[in-house]
CSV table of C-alpha atoms and ligand atoms in Angstrom, one decimal:
chain,number,residue,atom,x,y,z
A,87,MET,CA,0.0,0.0,0.0
A,88,GLU,CA,1.0,3.6,-0.2
A,89,LYS,CA,3.6,4.9,2.2
A,90,ASN,CA,1.5,7.9,3.2
A,91,GLN,CA,-1.5,7.6,5.3
A,92,ASP,CA,-3.8,9.9,3.3
A,93,LYS,CA,-6.3,12.0,5.0
A,94,GLY,CA,-9.3,10.2,3.4
A,95,ASN,CA,-8.2,6.9,5.0
A,96,ARG,CA,-8.3,8.3,8.5
A,97,ILE,CA,-11.7,10.0,8.0
A,98,PHE,CA,-13.2,7.0,6.2
A,99,PRO,CA,-12.6,3.6,7.7
A,100,PRO,CA,-13.6,0.8,5.4
A,101,ILE,CA,-17.3,1.5,5.3
A,102,SER,CA,-17.7,0.8,1.6
A,103,GLN,CA,-19.7,-2.4,1.9
A,104,ALA,CA,-23.4,-2.6,1.4
A,105,ALA,CA,-25.6,-4.3,4.0
A,106,GLY,CA,-25.3,-7.6,2.3
A,107,GLY,CA,-21.5,-7.5,2.3
A,108,ARG,CA,-21.5,-7.0,-1.5
A,109,THR,CA,-18.7,-4.7,-2.8
A,110,ARG,CA,-20.2,-1.7,-4.4
A,111,CYS,CA,-19.3,-0.7,-7.9
A,112,VAL,CA,-18.5,2.8,-9.1
A,113,LEU,CA,-18.2,3.6,-12.8
A,114,VAL,CA,-15.8,6.6,-13.4
A,115,VAL,CA,-16.4,8.2,-16.8
A,116,GLU,CA,-13.3,10.4,-17.3
A,117,ASP,CA,-11.2,11.3,-20.3
A,118,ASN,CA,-8.0,12.1,-18.4
A,119,PRO,CA,-6.1,8.8,-17.9
A,120,ASP,CA,-4.2,10.2,-14.9
A,121,MET,CA,-7.4,11.1,-13.1
A,122,GLY,CA,-8.9,7.7,-14.1
A,123,GLU,CA,-5.9,5.9,-12.5
A,124,PHE,CA,-6.1,8.0,-9.4
A,125,MET,CA,-9.8,7.3,-9.0
A,126,LYS,CA,-9.1,3.6,-9.5
A,127,LYS,CA,-6.5,3.6,-6.8
A,128,VAL,CA,-8.6,5.5,-4.2
A,129,LEU,CA,-11.9,3.7,-4.9
A,130,GLU,CA,-10.2,0.3,-4.7
A,131,ARG,CA,-8.4,1.3,-1.6
A,132,PHE,CA,-11.6,2.2,0.1
A,133,GLY,CA,-13.2,-1.1,-0.9
A,134,TYR,CA,-15.2,-0.2,-4.0
A,135,THR,CA,-15.1,-2.0,-7.3
A,136,TYR,CA,-13.8,0.4,-10.0
A,137,LEU,CA,-15.0,0.5,-13.6
A,138,GLY,CA,-13.6,3.0,-16.0
A,139,ALA,CA,-14.8,4.7,-19.2
A,140,ARG,CA,-12.9,7.3,-21.3
A,141,ASN,CA,-15.9,9.1,-22.8
A,142,GLY,CA,-19.7,9.3,-22.7
A,143,ILE,CA,-20.3,6.7,-25.3
A,144,GLU,CA,-18.2,4.1,-23.5
A,145,GLY,CA,-19.7,5.2,-20.2
A,146,VAL,CA,-23.3,4.6,-21.4
A,147,ALA,CA,-22.4,1.2,-22.9
A,148,ILE,CA,-20.6,0.1,-19.7
A,149,ALA,CA,-23.4,1.3,-17.5
A,150,LYS,CA,-25.9,-0.7,-19.4
A,151,ARG,CA,-23.8,-3.8,-19.4
A,152,GLU,CA,-22.5,-3.7,-15.8
A,153,HIS,CA,-25.1,-1.8,-13.8
A,154,PRO,CA,-22.8,0.0,-11.4
A,155,ASP,CA,-24.2,1.3,-8.1
A,156,LEU,CA,-23.1,4.8,-8.9
A,157,ILE,CA,-21.5,6.8,-11.7
A,158,LEU,CA,-18.9,9.6,-11.4
A,159,MET,CA,-19.3,11.6,-14.6
A,160,ASP,CA,-16.7,14.1,-15.9
A,161,LEU,CA,-18.6,16.8,-17.8
A,162,SER,CA,-16.1,17.8,-20.5
A,163,MET,CA,-14.9,14.9,-22.5
A,164,PRO,CA,-14.3,14.4,-26.3
A,165,THR,CA,-16.6,12.3,-28.4
A,166,MET,CA,-19.5,12.5,-26.0
A,167,ASP,CA,-19.6,14.8,-23.0
A,168,GLY,CA,-21.0,14.1,-19.6
A,169,TYR,CA,-24.2,16.1,-20.2
A,170,GLU,CA,-25.1,14.1,-23.2
A,171,ALA,CA,-24.2,10.8,-21.6
A,172,THR,CA,-26.2,11.6,-18.5
A,173,ARG,CA,-29.2,12.5,-20.7
A,174,LEU,CA,-29.0,9.2,-22.4
A,175,LEU,CA,-28.6,7.3,-19.2
A,176,LYS,CA,-31.6,9.0,-17.6
A,177,ALA,CA,-33.7,8.3,-20.6
A,178,HIS,CA,-33.0,4.6,-20.4
A,179,PRO,CA,-35.3,2.8,-17.9
A,180,GLN,CA,-32.7,0.0,-17.2
A,181,VAL,CA,-30.1,2.5,-15.8
A,182,ALA,CA,-32.1,5.6,-15.0
A,183,SER,CA,-32.1,4.9,-11.3
A,184,ILE,CA,-28.3,4.8,-11.0
A,185,PRO,CA,-27.1,7.9,-9.3
A,186,VAL,CA,-24.9,10.1,-11.6
A,187,LEU,CA,-22.6,12.6,-9.9
A,188,ALA,CA,-21.0,15.2,-12.1
A,189,VAL,CA,-17.3,15.8,-11.4
A,190,THR,CA,-16.4,19.1,-13.0
A,191,GLY,CA,-13.6,21.6,-13.1
A,192,MET,CA,-16.1,24.2,-13.7
A,193,ALA,CA,-17.2,25.8,-10.4
A,194,ARG,CA,-19.6,28.2,-12.0
A,195,SER,CA,-23.1,27.7,-10.8
A,196,ILE,CA,-24.4,27.8,-14.4
A,197,ASP,CA,-22.5,24.6,-15.1
A,198,HIS,CA,-23.9,23.0,-12.0
A,199,LYS,CA,-27.4,24.0,-13.1
A,200,ARG,CA,-26.7,22.5,-16.5
A,201,ALA,CA,-25.5,19.3,-14.9
A,202,ILE,CA,-28.7,19.0,-12.8
A,203,GLU,CA,-30.8,19.8,-15.9
A,204,ALA,CA,-29.1,17.0,-17.8
A,205,GLY,CA,-30.2,14.6,-15.1
A,206,CYS,CA,-27.2,14.5,-12.8
A,207,ASP,CA,-28.2,13.7,-9.2
A,208,GLY,CA,-25.4,15.7,-7.7
A,209,TYR,CA,-22.1,17.4,-8.5
A,210,ILE,CA,-18.7,18.1,-7.1
A,211,SER,CA,-16.2,20.7,-8.3
A,212,LYS,CA,-12.5,20.2,-8.7
A,213,PRO,CA,-10.4,20.6,-6.7
A,214,TYR,CA,-12.2,18.5,-4.1
A,215,SER,CA,-11.0,16.7,-1.1
A,216,LEU,CA,-11.3,12.9,-0.8
A,217,HIS,CA,-13.4,13.6,2.3
A,218,ASP,CA,-15.9,15.5,0.3
A,219,LEU,CA,-15.9,13.1,-2.6
A,220,PHE,CA,-16.5,10.0,-0.5
A,221,ALA,CA,-19.1,11.8,1.6
A,222,LEU,CA,-21.0,12.6,-1.6
A,223,ILE,CA,-20.6,9.0,-2.9
A,224,GLU,CA,-21.9,7.6,0.4
A,225,GLU,CA,-24.8,10.0,0.4
A,226,PHE,CA,-26.0,8.7,-3.0
A,227,LEU,CA,-25.1,5.1,-2.8
A,228,PRO,CA,-28.0,2.7,-2.1
A,229,ARG,CA,-27.7,1.3,1.4
A,230,THR,CA,-28.6,-2.2,0.5
B,961,MN,MN1,-12.4,16.0,-18.9
């Protein structure tokens, strides 16, 4: 494991198990490979199963196939952005109930409004702390 005890680990003991003991799965839709790797590392460290997609098209396809428990959605991506991908997901009965959290570098409230209008259930702006990210994830993850 990492040498450093990161802040998030102290704040969040391993709580990332649903009531049935099932490992919960988070799909990260993110075009920046470094950010994707980072998210994989922290999610797996906290006991979640990680799935990754590089753009909205891939994200929608993987969501339909794998039915993750929650989706972290970057908004600006090539090929298909997060707004469009979220609209498609929310129009699809099979996956519409999966919480979609927008992860955005845009802190302007107009962008948050657009994310919610596209169907995102919540949002977090970069830069964010791991504490805030996991608090938001836990808030939206189904309990059972
Ligand atoms: Mn991006």
